[in-house]
Tab-separated table of C-alpha atoms in Angstrom:
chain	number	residue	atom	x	y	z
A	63	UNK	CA	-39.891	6.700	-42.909
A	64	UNK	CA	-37.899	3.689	-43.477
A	65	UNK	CA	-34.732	6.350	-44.598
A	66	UNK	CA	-34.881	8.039	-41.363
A	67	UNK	CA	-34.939	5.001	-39.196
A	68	UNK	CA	-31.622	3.904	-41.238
A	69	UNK	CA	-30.517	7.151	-40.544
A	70	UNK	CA	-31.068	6.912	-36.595
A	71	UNK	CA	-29.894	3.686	-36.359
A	72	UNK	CA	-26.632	4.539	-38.227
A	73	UNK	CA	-25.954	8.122	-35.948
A	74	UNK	CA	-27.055	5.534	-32.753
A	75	UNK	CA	-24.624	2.780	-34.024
A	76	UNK	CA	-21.744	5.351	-34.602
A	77	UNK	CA	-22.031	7.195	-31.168
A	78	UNK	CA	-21.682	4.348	-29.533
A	79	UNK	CA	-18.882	3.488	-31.474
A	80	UNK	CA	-17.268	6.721	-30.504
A	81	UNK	CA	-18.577	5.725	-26.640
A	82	UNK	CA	-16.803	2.805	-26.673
A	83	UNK	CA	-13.692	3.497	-28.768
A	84	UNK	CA	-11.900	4.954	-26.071
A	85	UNK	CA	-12.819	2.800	-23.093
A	86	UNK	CA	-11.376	0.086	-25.876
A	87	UNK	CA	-8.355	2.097	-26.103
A	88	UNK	CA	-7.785	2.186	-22.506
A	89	UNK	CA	-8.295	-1.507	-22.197
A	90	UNK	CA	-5.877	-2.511	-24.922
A	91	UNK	CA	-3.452	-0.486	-22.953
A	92	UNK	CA	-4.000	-1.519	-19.952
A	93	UNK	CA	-2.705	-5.966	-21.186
A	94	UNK	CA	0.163	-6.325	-19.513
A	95	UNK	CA	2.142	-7.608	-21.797
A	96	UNK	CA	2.223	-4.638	-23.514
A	97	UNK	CA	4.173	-2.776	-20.812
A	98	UNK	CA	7.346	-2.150	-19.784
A	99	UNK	CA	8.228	-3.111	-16.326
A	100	UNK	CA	8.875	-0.045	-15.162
A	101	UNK	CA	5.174	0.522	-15.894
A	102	UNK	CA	3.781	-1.784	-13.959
A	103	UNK	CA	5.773	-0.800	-10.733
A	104	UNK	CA	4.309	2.632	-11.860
A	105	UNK	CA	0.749	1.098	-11.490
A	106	UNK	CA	1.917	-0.758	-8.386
A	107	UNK	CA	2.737	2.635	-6.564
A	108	UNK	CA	-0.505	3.704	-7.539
A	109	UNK	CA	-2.624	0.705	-6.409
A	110	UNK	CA	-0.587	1.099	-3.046
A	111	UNK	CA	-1.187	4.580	-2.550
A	112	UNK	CA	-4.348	6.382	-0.052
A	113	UNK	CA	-6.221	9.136	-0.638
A	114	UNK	CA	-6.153	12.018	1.897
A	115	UNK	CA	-8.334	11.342	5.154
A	116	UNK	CA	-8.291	9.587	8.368
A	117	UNK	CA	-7.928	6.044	8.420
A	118	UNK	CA	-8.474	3.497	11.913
A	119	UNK	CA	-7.388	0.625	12.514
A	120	UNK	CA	-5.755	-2.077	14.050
A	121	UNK	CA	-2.253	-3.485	14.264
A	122	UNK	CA	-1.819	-7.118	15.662
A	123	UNK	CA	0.790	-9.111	16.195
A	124	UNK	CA	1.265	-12.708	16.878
A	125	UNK	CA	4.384	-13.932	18.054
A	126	UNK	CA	6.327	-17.214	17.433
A	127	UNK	CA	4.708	-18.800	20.533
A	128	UNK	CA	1.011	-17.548	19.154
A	129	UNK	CA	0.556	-14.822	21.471
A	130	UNK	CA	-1.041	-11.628	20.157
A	131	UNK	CA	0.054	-7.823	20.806
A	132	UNK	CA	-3.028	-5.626	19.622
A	133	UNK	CA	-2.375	-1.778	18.986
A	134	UNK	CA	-5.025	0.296	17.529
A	135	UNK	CA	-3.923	3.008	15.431
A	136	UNK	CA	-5.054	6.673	13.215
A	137	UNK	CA	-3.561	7.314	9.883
A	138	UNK	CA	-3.751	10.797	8.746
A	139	UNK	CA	-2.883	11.525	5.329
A	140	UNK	CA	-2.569	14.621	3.501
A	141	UNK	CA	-0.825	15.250	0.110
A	142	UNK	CA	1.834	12.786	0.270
A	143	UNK	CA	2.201	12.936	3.680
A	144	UNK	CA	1.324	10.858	6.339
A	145	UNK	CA	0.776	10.629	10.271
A	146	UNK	CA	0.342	7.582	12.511
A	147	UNK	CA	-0.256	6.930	15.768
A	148	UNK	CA	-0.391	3.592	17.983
A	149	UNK	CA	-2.201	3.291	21.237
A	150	UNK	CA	-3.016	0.726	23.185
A	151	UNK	CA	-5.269	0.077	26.057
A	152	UNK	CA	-2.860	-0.801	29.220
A	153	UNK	CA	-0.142	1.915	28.064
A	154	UNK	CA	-1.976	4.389	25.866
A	155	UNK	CA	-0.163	6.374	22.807
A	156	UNK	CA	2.919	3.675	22.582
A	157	UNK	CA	4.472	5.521	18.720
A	158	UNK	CA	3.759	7.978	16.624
A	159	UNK	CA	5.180	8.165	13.273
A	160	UNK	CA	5.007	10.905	10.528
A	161	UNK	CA	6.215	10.355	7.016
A	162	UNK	CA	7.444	13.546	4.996
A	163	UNK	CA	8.521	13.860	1.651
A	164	UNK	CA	6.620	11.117	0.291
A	165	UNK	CA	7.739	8.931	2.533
A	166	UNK	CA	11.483	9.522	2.106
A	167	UNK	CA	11.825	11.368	5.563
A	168	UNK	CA	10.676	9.548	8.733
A	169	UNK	CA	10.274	10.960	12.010
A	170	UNK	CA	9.650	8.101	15.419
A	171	UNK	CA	8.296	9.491	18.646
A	172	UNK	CA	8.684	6.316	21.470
A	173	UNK	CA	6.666	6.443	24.570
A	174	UNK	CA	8.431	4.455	25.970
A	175	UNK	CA	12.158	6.149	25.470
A	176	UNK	CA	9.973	9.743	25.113
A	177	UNK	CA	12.538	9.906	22.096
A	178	UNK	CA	11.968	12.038	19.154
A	179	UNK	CA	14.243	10.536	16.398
A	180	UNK	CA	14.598	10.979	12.850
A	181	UNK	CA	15.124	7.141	10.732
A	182	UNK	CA	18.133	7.453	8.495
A	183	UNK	CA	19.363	4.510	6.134
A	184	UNK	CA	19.089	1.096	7.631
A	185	UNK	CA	17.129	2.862	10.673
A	186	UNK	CA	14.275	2.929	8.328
A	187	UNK	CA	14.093	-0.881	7.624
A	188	UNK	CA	13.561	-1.959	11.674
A	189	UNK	CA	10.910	-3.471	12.968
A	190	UNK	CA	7.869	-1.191	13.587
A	191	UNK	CA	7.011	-1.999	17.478
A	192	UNK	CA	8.413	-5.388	16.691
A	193	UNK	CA	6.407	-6.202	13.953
A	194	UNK	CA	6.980	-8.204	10.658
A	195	UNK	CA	6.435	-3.936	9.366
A	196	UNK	CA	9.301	-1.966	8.477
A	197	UNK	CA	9.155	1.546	9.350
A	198	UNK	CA	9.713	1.770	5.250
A	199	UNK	CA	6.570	-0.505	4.280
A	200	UNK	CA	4.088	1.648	5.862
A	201	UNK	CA	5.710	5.586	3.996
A	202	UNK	CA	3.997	5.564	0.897
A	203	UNK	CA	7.806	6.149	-0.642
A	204	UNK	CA	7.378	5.452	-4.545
A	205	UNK	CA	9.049	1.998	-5.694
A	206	UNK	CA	9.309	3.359	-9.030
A	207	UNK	CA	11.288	6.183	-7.363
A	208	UNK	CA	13.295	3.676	-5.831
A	209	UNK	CA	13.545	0.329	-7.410
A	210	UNK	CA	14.312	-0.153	-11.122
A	211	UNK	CA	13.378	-3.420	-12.483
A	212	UNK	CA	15.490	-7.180	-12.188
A	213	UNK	CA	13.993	-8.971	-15.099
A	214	UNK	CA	10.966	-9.173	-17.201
A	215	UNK	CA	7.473	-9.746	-16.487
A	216	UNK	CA	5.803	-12.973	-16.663
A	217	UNK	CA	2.688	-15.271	-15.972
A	218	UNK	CA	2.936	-17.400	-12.667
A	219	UNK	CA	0.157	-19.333	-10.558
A	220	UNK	CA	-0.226	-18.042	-7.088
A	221	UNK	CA	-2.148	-20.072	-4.364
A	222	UNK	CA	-5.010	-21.486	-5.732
A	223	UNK	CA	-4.212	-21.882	-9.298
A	224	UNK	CA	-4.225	-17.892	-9.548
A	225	UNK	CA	-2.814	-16.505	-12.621
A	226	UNK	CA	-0.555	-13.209	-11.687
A	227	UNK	CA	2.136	-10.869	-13.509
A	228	UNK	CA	5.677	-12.304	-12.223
A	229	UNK	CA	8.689	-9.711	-11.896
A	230	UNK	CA	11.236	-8.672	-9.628
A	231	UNK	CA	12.950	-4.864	-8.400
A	232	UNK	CA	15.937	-4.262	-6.844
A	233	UNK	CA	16.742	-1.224	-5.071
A	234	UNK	CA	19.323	1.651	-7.168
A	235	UNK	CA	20.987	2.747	-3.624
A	236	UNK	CA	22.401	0.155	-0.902
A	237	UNK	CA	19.174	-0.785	1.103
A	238	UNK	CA	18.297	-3.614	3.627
A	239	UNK	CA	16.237	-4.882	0.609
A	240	UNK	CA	18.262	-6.520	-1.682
A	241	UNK	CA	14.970	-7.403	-3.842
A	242	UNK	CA	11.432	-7.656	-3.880
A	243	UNK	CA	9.664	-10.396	-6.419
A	244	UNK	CA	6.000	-8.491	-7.100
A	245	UNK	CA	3.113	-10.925	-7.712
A	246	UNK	CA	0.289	-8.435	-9.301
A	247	UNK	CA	-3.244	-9.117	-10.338
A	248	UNK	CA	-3.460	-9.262	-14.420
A	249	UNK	CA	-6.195	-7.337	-14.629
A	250	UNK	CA	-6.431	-4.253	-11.925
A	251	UNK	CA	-2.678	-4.572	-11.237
A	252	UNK	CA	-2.669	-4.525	-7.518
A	253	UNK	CA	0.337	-6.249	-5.502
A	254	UNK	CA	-1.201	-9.854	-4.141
A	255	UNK	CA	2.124	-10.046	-2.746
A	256	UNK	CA	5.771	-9.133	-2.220
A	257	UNK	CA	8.407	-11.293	-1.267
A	258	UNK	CA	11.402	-9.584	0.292
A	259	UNK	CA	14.826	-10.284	-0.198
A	260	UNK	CA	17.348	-9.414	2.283
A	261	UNK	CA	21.180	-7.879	0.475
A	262	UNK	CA	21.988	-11.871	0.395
A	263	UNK	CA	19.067	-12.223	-1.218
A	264	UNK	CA	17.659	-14.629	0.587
A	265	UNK	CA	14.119	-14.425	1.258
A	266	UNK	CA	13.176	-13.254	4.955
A	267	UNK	CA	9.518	-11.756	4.163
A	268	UNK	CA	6.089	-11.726	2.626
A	269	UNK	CA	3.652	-9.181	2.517
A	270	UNK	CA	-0.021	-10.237	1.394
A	271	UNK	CA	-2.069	-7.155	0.294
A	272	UNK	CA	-5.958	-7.751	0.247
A	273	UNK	CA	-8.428	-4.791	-1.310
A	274	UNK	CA	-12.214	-4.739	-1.981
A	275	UNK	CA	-12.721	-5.281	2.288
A	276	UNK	CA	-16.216	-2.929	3.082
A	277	UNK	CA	-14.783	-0.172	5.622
A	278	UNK	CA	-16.566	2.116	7.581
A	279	UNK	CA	-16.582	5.694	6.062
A	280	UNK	CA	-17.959	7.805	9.606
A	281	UNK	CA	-18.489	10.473	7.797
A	282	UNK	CA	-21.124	9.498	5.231
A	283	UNK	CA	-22.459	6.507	8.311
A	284	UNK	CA	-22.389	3.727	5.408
A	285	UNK	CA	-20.176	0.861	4.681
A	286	UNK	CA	-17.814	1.462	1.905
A	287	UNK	CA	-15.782	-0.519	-0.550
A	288	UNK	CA	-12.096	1.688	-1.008
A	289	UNK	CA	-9.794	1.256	-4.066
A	290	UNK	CA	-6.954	1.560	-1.589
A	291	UNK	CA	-5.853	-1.353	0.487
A	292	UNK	CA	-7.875	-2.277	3.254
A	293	UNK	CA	-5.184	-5.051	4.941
A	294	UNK	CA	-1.789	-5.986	4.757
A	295	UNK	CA	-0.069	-9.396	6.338
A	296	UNK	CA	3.388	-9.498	7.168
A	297	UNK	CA	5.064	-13.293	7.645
A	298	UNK	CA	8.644	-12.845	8.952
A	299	UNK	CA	10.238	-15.511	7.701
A	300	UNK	CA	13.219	-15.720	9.996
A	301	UNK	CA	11.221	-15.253	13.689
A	302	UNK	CA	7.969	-16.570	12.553
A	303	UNK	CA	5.935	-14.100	13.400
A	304	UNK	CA	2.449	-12.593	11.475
A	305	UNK	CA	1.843	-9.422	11.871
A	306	UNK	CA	-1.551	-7.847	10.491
A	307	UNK	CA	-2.943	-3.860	10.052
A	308	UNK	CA	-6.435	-3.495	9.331
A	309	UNK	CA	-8.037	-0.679	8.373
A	310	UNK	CA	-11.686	-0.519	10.092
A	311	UNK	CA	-12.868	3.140	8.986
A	312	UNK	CA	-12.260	5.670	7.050
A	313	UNK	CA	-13.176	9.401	6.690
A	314	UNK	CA	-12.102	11.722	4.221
A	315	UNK	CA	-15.168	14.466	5.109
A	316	UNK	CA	-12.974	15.940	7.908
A	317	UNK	CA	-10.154	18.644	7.802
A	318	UNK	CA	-6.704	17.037	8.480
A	319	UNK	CA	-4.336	19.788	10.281
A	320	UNK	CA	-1.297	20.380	9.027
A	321	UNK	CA	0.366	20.823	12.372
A	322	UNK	CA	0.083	16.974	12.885
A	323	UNK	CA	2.896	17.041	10.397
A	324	UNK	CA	5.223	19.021	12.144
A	325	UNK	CA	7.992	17.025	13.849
A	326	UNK	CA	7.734	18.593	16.668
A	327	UNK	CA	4.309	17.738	17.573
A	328	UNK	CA	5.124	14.156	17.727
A	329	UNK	CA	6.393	14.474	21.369
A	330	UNK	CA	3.480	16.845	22.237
């Protein structure tokens, strides 16, 4: 009796052993000090990315004098791809944008001009309906794609005595950004924030990325919490702006068309 108890405790002992070896693995892996920068803006792209669905929101913006400009907006995202459009209540649709290529091709309807333009270059970087956004900070483009690291990581304090991984990217091909300084939680390696640099390097932005906000997922009726982020702040440094989008529900039960990513349809 006493033999076979040994013997169950061993075979329990040893598959949990083999249970837990590799979730030990993938922790050891996942200290960041064991990384290479360039894998670390790998695991920033991914904490930045969103699943396919459609997203609602709202975009406000609250200019130097502290008066706001409220637009709500849709996101609709499908395999890299990505549609939004802004309304508003006194003007109705006021842009629609739609991101191709992961991001690297951008197409801008404007009500207001009924123009149906394609962003090229430094196009890309202006203000989304005069917002501390960039037309660029809302594609989705991969940093890692883009960016290849400045210096090496390290361990800073944030605002309230927060420890954070420290590093900075700047861009391979000329770009309004001349850098971008990455603070990034230790531990689940999302972006707390990203200061922008402009080509003179002087900082004119920050971007303050918040997760684990409940959303509304419509389809399933029940608050959820997302692993995607749920609100972004924009400071503009230089006009003093704030600019927040805030993402309010979510549902990834319904069939996204893929005409909506057509060009063509913007000005429909």
């Amino acid at each position: 009796m006493i033999g076979l108890l040994r013997n169950y405790i061993f075979a329990a002992t040893l598959a949990g052993l083999i249970l837990l070896t590799p979730a030990r693995a993938e922790e050891m892996q996942q200290d960041w000090r064991e990384l290479p920068v360039q894998a670390l803006v790998a695991r920033l792209d991914e904490k930045l990315s969103y699943v396919d669905g459609v997203y609602s929101g709202k975009l406000t913006i609250i200019d130097e004098n502290g008066r706001p400009t409220i637009h709500d907006f849709q996101m609709h995202v499908k395999q890299g791809k990505r549609f939004l459009e802004f309304t508003s209540p006194a003007r109705g649709v006021t842009m629609r944008v739609l991101y191709l290529r992961q991001g690297e091709e951008i197409w801008v309807w404007d009500a207001r001009r009924r123009d149906l333009l394609q962003l090229r270059g430094a196009d890309q970087f202006k203000a989304l309906l005069n917002s501390g956004f960039s037309f660029r900070d809302l594609a989705g483009s991969s940093l890692e794609a883009n960016y290849h690291p400045a210096n090496p990581a390290r361990e800073l304090e944030i605002e309230g005595g927060e420890p954070a991984i420290n590093f900075s990217i700047v861009p391979m091909l000329p770009s309004s950004y001349g850098k971008i300084s990455v603070m990034q939680d230790r531990q689940s390696f999302r972006p707390l924030r990203l200061d922008v640099y402009n080509r003179e390097r002087i900082l004119f932005k920050t971007l303050e990325i918040s997760y684990g906000i409940p959303v509304l997922h419509t389809g399933l009726k029940k608050d959820i919490v997302p692993s995607w982020p749920v609100r972004m702040e924009s400071l503009d440094l230089e006009s003093g702006s704030i600019s927040r989008l805030e993402i309010f529900t979510f549902d990834d039960t319904l069939e996204v068309s893929d005409a909506i990513f057509l060009p063509d349809y913007l000005n429909r």
